[in-house]
Coordinates of C-alpha atoms and ligand atoms in Angstrom, one line a residue:
X1 CA -224.8 172.6 -196.4
X2 CA -224.2 176.1 -197.8
X3 CA -227.9 176.8 -197.9
X4 CA -228.3 175.6 -194.3
X5 CA -225.3 177.7 -193.1
X6 CA -226.7 180.8 -194.8
X7 CA -230.2 180.1 -193.4
X8 CA -228.9 179.9 -189.8
X9 CA -226.9 183.2 -190.3
X10 CA -230.0 184.9 -191.7
X11 CA -232.2 183.7 -188.9
X12 CA -229.8 184.9 -186.2
X13 CA -229.2 188.1 -188.1
X14 CA -232.9 188.8 -188.0
X15 CA -233.0 188.4 -184.2
X16 CA -230.1 190.9 -184.0
X17 CA -232.0 193.3 -186.3
X18 CA -229.1 193.5 -188.8
X19 CA -229.4 195.4 -192.0
X20 CA -229.5 193.7 -195.4
X21 CA -226.1 195.1 -196.1
X22 CA -224.7 193.6 -193.0
X23 CA -226.2 190.2 -193.7
X24 CA -224.8 190.3 -197.3
X25 CA -221.4 191.1 -195.8
X26 CA -221.6 188.0 -193.6
X27 CA -222.5 185.7 -196.4
X28 CA -220.0 186.9 -199.0
X29 CA -216.6 185.4 -199.4
X30 CA -213.4 187.5 -199.9
X31 CA -212.0 185.1 -202.5
X32 CA -212.5 181.7 -204.0
X33 CA -209.5 179.9 -205.5
X34 CA -210.5 177.0 -207.8
X35 CA -207.8 174.9 -209.5
X36 CA -206.7 171.4 -210.4
X37 CA -204.1 169.3 -208.7
X38 CA -202.4 166.5 -210.5
X39 CA -200.0 163.6 -210.2
X40 CA -197.1 162.6 -212.5
X41 CA -199.1 159.4 -213.2
X42 CA -201.7 161.6 -215.0
X43 CA -204.5 161.8 -212.3
X44 CA -206.2 165.2 -211.9
X45 CA -208.6 166.4 -209.2
X46 CA -210.6 169.6 -208.7
X47 CA -209.4 171.7 -205.7
X48 CA -210.5 174.8 -203.8
X49 CA -209.4 177.2 -201.2
X50 CA -212.1 179.6 -200.1
X51 CA -211.2 182.6 -198.0
X52 CA -214.3 183.9 -196.2
X53 CA -213.2 186.7 -194.0
X54 CA -210.0 188.2 -192.7
X55 CA -211.6 191.0 -190.8
X56 CA -210.3 189.6 -187.5
X57 CA -206.9 188.2 -188.7
X58 CA -205.4 185.7 -191.3
X59 CA -207.8 183.2 -192.8
X60 CA -207.7 180.0 -190.8
X61 CA -209.2 176.6 -191.6
X62 CA -208.4 173.0 -192.7
X63 CA -207.9 171.2 -196.0
X64 CA -210.1 168.2 -196.6
X65 CA -209.4 165.3 -199.0
X66 CA -212.7 163.6 -199.8
X67 CA -214.5 162.5 -202.9
X68 CA -217.6 164.5 -201.8
X69 CA -215.8 167.8 -201.4
X70 CA -217.4 170.5 -203.5
X71 CA -217.1 174.2 -203.9
X72 CA -220.3 174.9 -202.0
X73 CA -219.2 172.6 -199.1
X74 CA -215.9 174.3 -198.9
X75 CA -217.6 177.7 -198.9
X76 CA -220.0 176.7 -196.1
X77 CA -217.1 175.3 -194.0
X78 CA -215.0 178.5 -194.6
X79 CA -218.0 180.6 -193.4
X80 CA -218.3 178.5 -190.3
X81 CA -214.6 178.9 -189.6
X82 CA -215.0 182.7 -189.5
X83 CA -217.8 182.2 -187.0
X84 CA -215.8 179.7 -184.9
X85 CA -212.7 181.8 -184.6
X86 CA -214.8 184.8 -183.7
X87 CA -216.9 182.8 -181.1
X88 CA -213.6 181.9 -179.3
X89 CA -212.2 185.4 -179.8
X90 CA -209.1 184.3 -181.7
X91 CA -207.5 187.0 -183.8
X92 CA -208.1 185.0 -186.9
X93 CA -210.5 184.9 -189.8
X94 CA -212.0 181.9 -191.6
X95 CA -211.2 179.9 -194.7
X96 CA -211.3 176.3 -195.9
X97 CA -209.8 174.1 -198.5
X98 CA -210.5 170.8 -200.2
X99 CA -209.6 168.4 -202.9
X100 CA -212.3 166.2 -204.4
X101 CA -210.3 162.9 -204.1
X102 CA -210.5 159.6 -202.4
X103 CA -207.0 159.4 -200.8
X104 CA -207.4 155.6 -200.4
X105 CA -207.2 155.4 -204.2
X106 CA -203.8 157.0 -204.3
X107 CA -200.3 155.6 -203.8
X108 CA -198.1 157.3 -201.1
X109 CA -196.2 159.0 -203.9
X110 CA -199.4 160.3 -205.6
X111 CA -200.7 161.5 -202.2
X112 CA -197.5 163.5 -201.7
X113 CA -197.6 164.9 -205.2
X114 CA -201.2 166.2 -204.9
X115 CA -200.4 167.6 -201.5
X116 CA -197.3 169.5 -202.8
X117 CA -199.2 170.6 -206.0
X118 CA -202.0 172.0 -203.8
X119 CA -199.6 174.0 -201.7
X120 CA -197.6 175.2 -204.7
X121 CA -200.7 176.4 -206.6
X122 CA -202.0 178.2 -203.5
X123 CA -198.6 179.7 -202.5
X124 CA -199.5 183.2 -204.0
X125 CA -202.6 183.3 -201.9
X126 CA -201.5 182.0 -198.5
X127 CA -198.8 182.7 -196.0
X128 CA -198.2 183.3 -192.2
X129 CA -200.0 186.7 -192.2
X130 CA -202.5 185.9 -195.0
X131 CA -204.0 182.5 -194.8
X132 CA -202.8 179.6 -192.5
X133 CA -204.3 176.2 -193.5
X134 CA -204.5 173.1 -191.3
X135 CA -205.5 169.5 -191.5
X136 CA -209.2 168.4 -191.8
X137 CA -210.9 165.1 -192.8
X138 CA -208.3 162.7 -194.3
X139 CA -205.4 165.1 -194.0
X140 CA -202.8 164.7 -191.2
X141 CA -199.5 166.0 -190.0
X142 CA -197.6 164.1 -192.7
X143 CA -199.6 165.7 -195.4
X144 CA -199.3 169.2 -193.8
X145 CA -195.5 168.7 -193.4
X146 CA -195.3 168.1 -197.2
X147 CA -197.4 171.3 -197.8
X148 CA -195.4 173.4 -195.4
X149 CA -192.1 172.2 -197.0
X150 CA -193.4 173.0 -200.5
X151 CA -194.5 176.5 -199.4
X152 CA -191.0 177.1 -197.8
X153 CA -189.4 175.9 -201.1
X154 CA -191.5 178.2 -203.2
X155 CA -191.0 181.3 -201.0
X156 CA -187.9 180.8 -198.8
X157 CA -190.1 181.3 -195.7
X158 CA -188.3 180.1 -192.6
X159 CA -190.9 180.7 -190.0
X160 CA -192.8 177.4 -190.4
X161 CA -195.9 179.5 -189.6
X162 CA -197.5 178.9 -193.1
X163 CA -199.5 175.8 -192.0
X164 CA -200.5 174.4 -188.6
X165 CA -201.1 170.8 -187.6
X166 CA -197.6 169.9 -188.5
X167 CA -195.7 167.1 -186.8
X168 CA -193.8 168.0 -183.7
X169 CA -190.5 167.7 -185.5
X170 CA -191.6 170.1 -188.2
X171 CA -192.8 172.8 -185.7
X172 CA -196.1 171.4 -184.5
X173 CA -197.5 172.2 -181.0
X174 CA -197.5 170.1 -177.9
X175 CA -201.1 169.3 -176.9
X176 CA -202.6 169.5 -180.4
X177 CA -203.6 165.8 -180.6
X178 CA -205.8 166.1 -177.5
X179 CA -206.9 169.7 -178.0
X180 CA -210.4 169.2 -179.4
X181 CA -211.3 166.5 -176.9
X182 CA -209.8 168.5 -174.0
X183 CA -211.6 171.6 -175.2
X184 CA -214.8 169.7 -175.1
X185 CA -214.2 168.8 -171.4
X186 CA -213.6 172.5 -170.6
X187 CA -216.7 173.7 -172.4
X188 CA -219.0 171.0 -171.0
X189 CA -217.7 171.6 -167.5
X190 CA -218.5 175.4 -167.7
X191 CA -222.0 174.6 -169.0
X192 CA -222.7 172.1 -166.3
X193 CA -221.2 174.4 -163.7
X194 CA -223.6 177.2 -164.8
X195 CA -226.5 174.8 -164.3
X196 CA -225.2 173.9 -160.8
X197 CA -224.5 170.2 -161.6
X198 CA -220.8 170.0 -162.4
X199 CA -220.1 168.6 -158.9
X200 CA -222.7 165.8 -159.0
X201 CA -222.2 162.5 -160.7
X202 CA -222.5 163.1 -164.5
X203 CA -223.2 160.1 -166.7
X204 CA -221.9 160.4 -170.2
X205 CA -222.2 158.5 -173.5
X206 CA -219.6 159.1 -176.3
X207 CA -220.4 158.4 -180.0
X208 CA -217.2 158.0 -182.0
X209 CA -213.9 156.9 -180.3
X210 CA -211.5 158.4 -182.8
X211 CA -209.0 161.2 -182.1
X212 CA -211.6 163.6 -180.7
X213 CA -213.9 161.1 -178.8
X214 CA -211.0 159.1 -177.3
X215 CA -209.2 162.2 -176.0
X216 CA -212.4 163.7 -174.6
X217 CA -213.0 160.5 -172.6
X218 CA -209.4 160.2 -171.6
X219 CA -209.1 163.8 -170.4
X220 CA -212.5 163.5 -168.6
X221 CA -211.4 160.4 -166.8
X222 CA -208.3 162.1 -165.4
X223 CA -209.6 165.7 -164.8
X224 CA -213.3 165.1 -163.8
X225 CA -213.6 162.2 -161.3
X226 CA -217.3 162.7 -160.9
X227 CA -218.0 162.2 -164.6
X228 CA -218.6 158.6 -165.6
X229 CA -218.4 157.4 -169.3
X230 CA -221.0 154.6 -169.2
X231 CA -221.4 154.1 -173.0
X232 CA -219.0 154.6 -176.0
X233 CA -219.3 153.6 -179.6
X234 CA -217.4 153.3 -182.8
X235 CA -218.7 152.5 -186.3
X236 CA -219.0 148.8 -185.3
X237 CA -220.5 148.7 -181.8
X238 CA -221.6 150.4 -178.6
X239 CA -220.1 149.4 -175.3
X240 CA -222.0 149.9 -172.1
X241 CA -221.1 149.5 -168.4
X242 CA -223.3 151.1 -165.8
X243 CA -220.4 151.3 -163.4
X244 CA -218.3 153.2 -165.9
X245 CA -216.1 152.0 -168.8
X246 CA -212.4 151.6 -168.3
X247 CA -211.5 154.4 -170.7
X248 CA -207.7 153.9 -170.8
X249 CA -208.4 150.3 -171.6
X250 CA -210.8 151.2 -174.4
X251 CA -208.3 153.5 -176.1
X252 CA -205.6 150.8 -176.0
X253 CA -208.0 148.2 -177.3
X254 CA -209.2 150.4 -180.1
X255 CA -205.5 151.1 -181.0
X256 CA -204.7 147.4 -181.0
X257 CA -207.8 145.9 -182.6
X258 CA -209.4 148.7 -184.6
X259 CA -213.0 148.0 -183.6
X260 CA -215.0 147.7 -180.4
X261 CA -216.9 144.7 -181.8
X262 CA -214.8 142.1 -180.0
X263 CA -214.4 143.9 -176.7
X264 CA -215.3 141.5 -173.9
X265 CA -215.2 143.6 -170.7
X266 CA -218.5 145.4 -171.3
X267 CA -222.0 144.8 -172.8
X268 CA -221.7 145.0 -176.6
X269 CA -224.6 146.2 -178.8
X270 CA -225.1 147.9 -182.2
X271 CA -223.5 151.3 -183.0
X272 CA -226.9 153.1 -182.9
X273 CA -227.5 152.1 -179.2
X274 CA -225.2 154.9 -177.9
X275 CA -227.8 157.5 -178.9
X276 CA -230.5 156.1 -176.6
X277 CA -228.2 155.5 -173.6
X278 CA -229.7 156.6 -170.3
X279 CA -227.2 159.4 -169.6
X280 CA -227.0 163.1 -168.7
X281 CA -224.7 164.0 -171.6
X282 CA -224.5 162.6 -175.1
X283 CA -221.2 163.5 -176.7
X284 CA -221.2 163.4 -180.5
X285 CA -217.7 162.9 -181.9
X286 CA -218.2 160.9 -185.1
X287 CA -220.2 162.2 -188.1
X288 CA -222.2 165.2 -189.3
X289 CA -226.0 164.5 -189.2
X290 CA -225.6 161.7 -186.7
X291 CA -228.7 162.9 -184.8
X292 CA -231.5 163.7 -187.3
X293 CA -235.2 163.7 -187.7
X294 CA -235.4 159.9 -187.9
X295 CA -233.6 159.2 -184.6
X296 CA -233.8 162.3 -182.4
X297 CA -236.7 160.9 -180.4
X298 CA -234.4 158.1 -179.1
X299 CA -232.1 160.6 -177.3
X300 CA -232.5 160.5 -173.5
X301 CA -229.7 162.8 -172.5
X302 CA -230.4 166.3 -171.2
X303 CA -227.3 167.7 -172.8
X304 CA -225.7 167.1 -176.2
X305 CA -222.0 168.1 -176.7
X306 CA -221.3 168.6 -180.4
X307 CA -217.7 167.7 -180.9
X308 CA -218.1 166.6 -184.5
X309 CA -219.0 169.4 -187.0
X310 CA -222.8 169.6 -187.4
X311 CA -223.7 166.3 -185.8
X312 CA -227.3 167.4 -185.0
X313 CA -229.3 168.5 -188.1
X314 CA -231.2 171.7 -187.7
X315 CA -234.6 170.0 -187.7
X316 CA -233.5 167.5 -185.0
X317 CA -232.1 170.4 -183.0
X318 CA -235.5 172.2 -183.1
X319 CA -237.3 169.1 -181.8
X320 CA -234.7 168.4 -179.1
X321 CA -234.7 172.0 -177.9
X322 CA -238.5 171.8 -177.7
X323 CA -238.0 168.8 -175.5
X324 CA -235.7 170.7 -173.2
X325 CA -232.4 169.2 -174.4
X326 CA -229.5 171.7 -174.3
X327 CA -227.3 171.4 -177.3
X328 CA -223.8 172.8 -176.8
X329 CA -222.9 173.9 -180.4
X330 CA -219.8 172.8 -182.4
X331 CA -218.5 176.3 -183.0
X332 CA -217.6 176.5 -179.3
X333 CA -217.6 172.8 -178.2
X334 CA -215.0 171.7 -180.7
X335 CA -213.0 174.9 -181.0
X336 CA -210.1 173.5 -178.9
X337 CA -208.4 172.3 -182.1
X338 CA -208.3 175.7 -183.9
X339 CA -207.3 177.3 -180.6
X340 CA -204.2 175.2 -180.3
X341 CA -203.6 175.7 -184.0
X342 CA -203.5 179.4 -183.2
X343 CA -201.0 178.6 -180.4
X344 CA -198.8 176.7 -182.9
X345 CA -198.8 179.6 -185.3
X346 CA -197.8 182.0 -182.5
X347 CA -195.0 179.7 -181.4
X348 CA -193.7 179.4 -184.9
X349 CA -193.9 183.2 -185.5
X350 CA -192.1 183.9 -182.2
X351 CA -189.7 181.0 -182.5
X352 CA -190.9 179.5 -179.2
X353 CA -191.7 176.0 -178.0
X354 CA -194.4 175.9 -175.3
X355 CA -194.8 173.0 -172.9
X356 CA -198.0 170.9 -173.0
X357 CA -198.9 172.3 -169.6
X358 CA -198.7 175.9 -170.9
X359 CA -200.8 175.0 -174.0
X360 CA -203.5 173.4 -171.8
X361 CA -203.6 176.4 -169.4
X362 CA -203.9 178.8 -172.3
X363 CA -206.6 176.7 -174.0
X364 CA -208.8 177.1 -170.9
X365 CA -208.1 180.9 -170.9
X366 CA -209.8 181.1 -174.3
X367 CA -212.6 178.5 -174.0
X368 CA -213.9 179.5 -170.6
X369 CA -214.7 183.1 -171.6
X370 CA -216.1 181.8 -174.9
X371 CA -218.5 179.5 -173.1
X372 CA -219.4 182.3 -170.6
X373 CA -220.1 184.7 -173.4
X374 CA -222.4 182.2 -175.2
X375 CA -224.3 181.4 -171.9
X376 CA -224.8 185.1 -171.1
X377 CA -226.0 185.8 -174.7
X378 CA -228.4 182.9 -174.5
X379 CA -229.9 184.3 -171.3
X380 CA -230.1 187.9 -172.5
X381 CA -231.7 187.1 -175.9
X382 CA -233.6 184.0 -174.7
X383 CA -232.2 181.9 -177.5
X384 CA -230.6 178.5 -177.8
X385 CA -226.8 178.1 -177.2
X386 CA -226.2 177.6 -180.9
X387 CA -228.0 180.9 -181.7
X388 CA -226.2 182.6 -178.9
X389 CA -222.7 181.4 -180.0
X390 CA -223.6 182.7 -183.5
X391 CA -224.7 186.0 -182.1
X392 CA -221.5 186.5 -180.2
X393 CA -219.5 185.6 -183.3
X394 CA -221.5 187.8 -185.6
X395 CA -221.3 190.8 -183.3
X396 CA -217.5 190.4 -183.2
X397 CA -217.3 190.1 -187.0
X398 CA -219.3 193.2 -187.5
X399 CA -217.3 195.1 -184.9
X400 CA -214.0 194.1 -186.6
Ligands
LIG1 P1 -211.6 160.1 -186.5 O1 -211.7 159.6 -187.9 O2 -210.3 159.9 -185.7 O3 -212.7 159.4 -185.6 C1 -214.0 159.2 -186.0 C2 -214.6 158.1 -185.1 O4 -216.0 158.0 -185.4 C3 -214.0 156.7 -185.4 O5 -213.8 156.1 -184.2 C4 -215.1 155.9 -186.1 O6 -215.1 154.5 -185.9 C5 -216.3 156.6 -185.5 N1 -217.6 156.4 -186.3 C6 -217.8 156.5 -187.6 N2 -219.0 156.2 -187.9 C7 -219.7 156.0 -186.7 C8 -221.0 155.6 -186.4 N3 -221.9 155.5 -187.3 N4 -221.3 155.5 -185.1 C9 -220.3 155.6 -184.1 N5 -219.0 155.9 -184.4 C10 -218.7 156.1 -185.7 O7 -212.0 161.6 -186.5 P2 -211.8 162.7 -185.5 O8 -210.6 163.5 -185.8 O9 -212.0 162.2 -184.1 O10 -213.0 163.7 -185.8 C11 -214.4 163.4 -185.4 C12 -215.3 164.6 -185.8 O11 -214.8 165.7 -185.1 C13 -215.3 164.9 -187.3 O12 -216.6 165.3 -187.6 C14 -214.3 166.1 -187.4 O13 -214.7 166.9 -188.5 C15 -214.6 166.8 -186.1 N6 -213.6 167.7 -185.6 C16 -212.3 167.2 -185.4 C17 -211.3 168.0 -185.0 C18 -209.9 167.5 -184.7 O14 -209.2 168.2 -184.1 N7 -209.6 166.3 -185.0 C19 -211.6 169.4 -184.7 C20 -212.9 169.9 -184.9 C21 -213.9 169.0 -185.4

């Protein structure tokens, strides 16, 4: 992943005629903290926090708990965070953290212990104006609340601005749950608008109906009456209805029953079927590498919205672009989450509490210009939207 991330940066840098020194600066990290977290039951796990760049503001990025977490993965994700915050023009830098652990193998008490130990060991290197971590894969508001509480215990900090993604009662922001999905709706709308098709019927398939996919579909159903979600999948099944799926029903069913497999109000097929749905837009909100060299030829959509991180492999992206498919890249498409994290941090620092309406309005104020900047760059440089988003971000990082 790190090699692929560096390769993309180098290739974009070449098109921007950057010097070797500038490229080295983009690839280097400011600091890599490597340590061990442990439980009172004697379990130990390797842990990292990598701070890539604070040229534009405090390091920002999630903490991942997963057995496959490695130093190089964390470094790649930290680098991508610097690009994402710059692509959306947030006054933040990029960082990422992780613990190589399977949280399912831990008791609740052990989970709390490693979360607190992680925050305690990082305390000298983070803080509201230095590095503000957030949740990522397998971490959630409960875990972040423990970490923020531990940081406050260690430092006496009262701002609550040391971590974002906290529960509402611990200083979290309204609108954070829906932010990534809602952001996807805003970005897709701008792209379709620029192509002159936002006011026509737009048929959509959504892969992954978790937090991001379900909120994307729910917000789209309310805010964009001309968009129709005709296919949706989870890890067990794809549901299809040519007349449009009842999105609110699906979300409730998934909450109750956990899987789409037993849903009876639509056609049910295997989870892979969503990729070949006959739609205008394929929304990828499940896994990295979901569209790859083996299955890219099945995609029939003209647009792909990358709501997951890296859901289209680089090779597949080249083949799809050649076929005329427009891929709306993750660093802009799924930036709604980090944008509302930024709003949470601002609210905590200024002791404010914004309404959900204000959060949603401000989200659009960041994502619309970010999408426009990407579209304009793509036109000027005659490159893909992914390269264009990277170019916008890299130029901002170099100017900082
Ligand atoms: P989640 O765990 O809530 O949901 C993931 C969904 O994907 C689940 O419904 C699961 O059933 C489904 N899934 C898994 N394998 C599948 C398969 N083979 N086919 C179809 N569906 C499958 O996770 P989430 O928070 O919704 O995140 C989804 C993606 O978005 C992840 O890649 C995450 O890193 C990325 N992301 C999330 C946020 C955020 O704010 N949550 C922000 C930026 C990026």
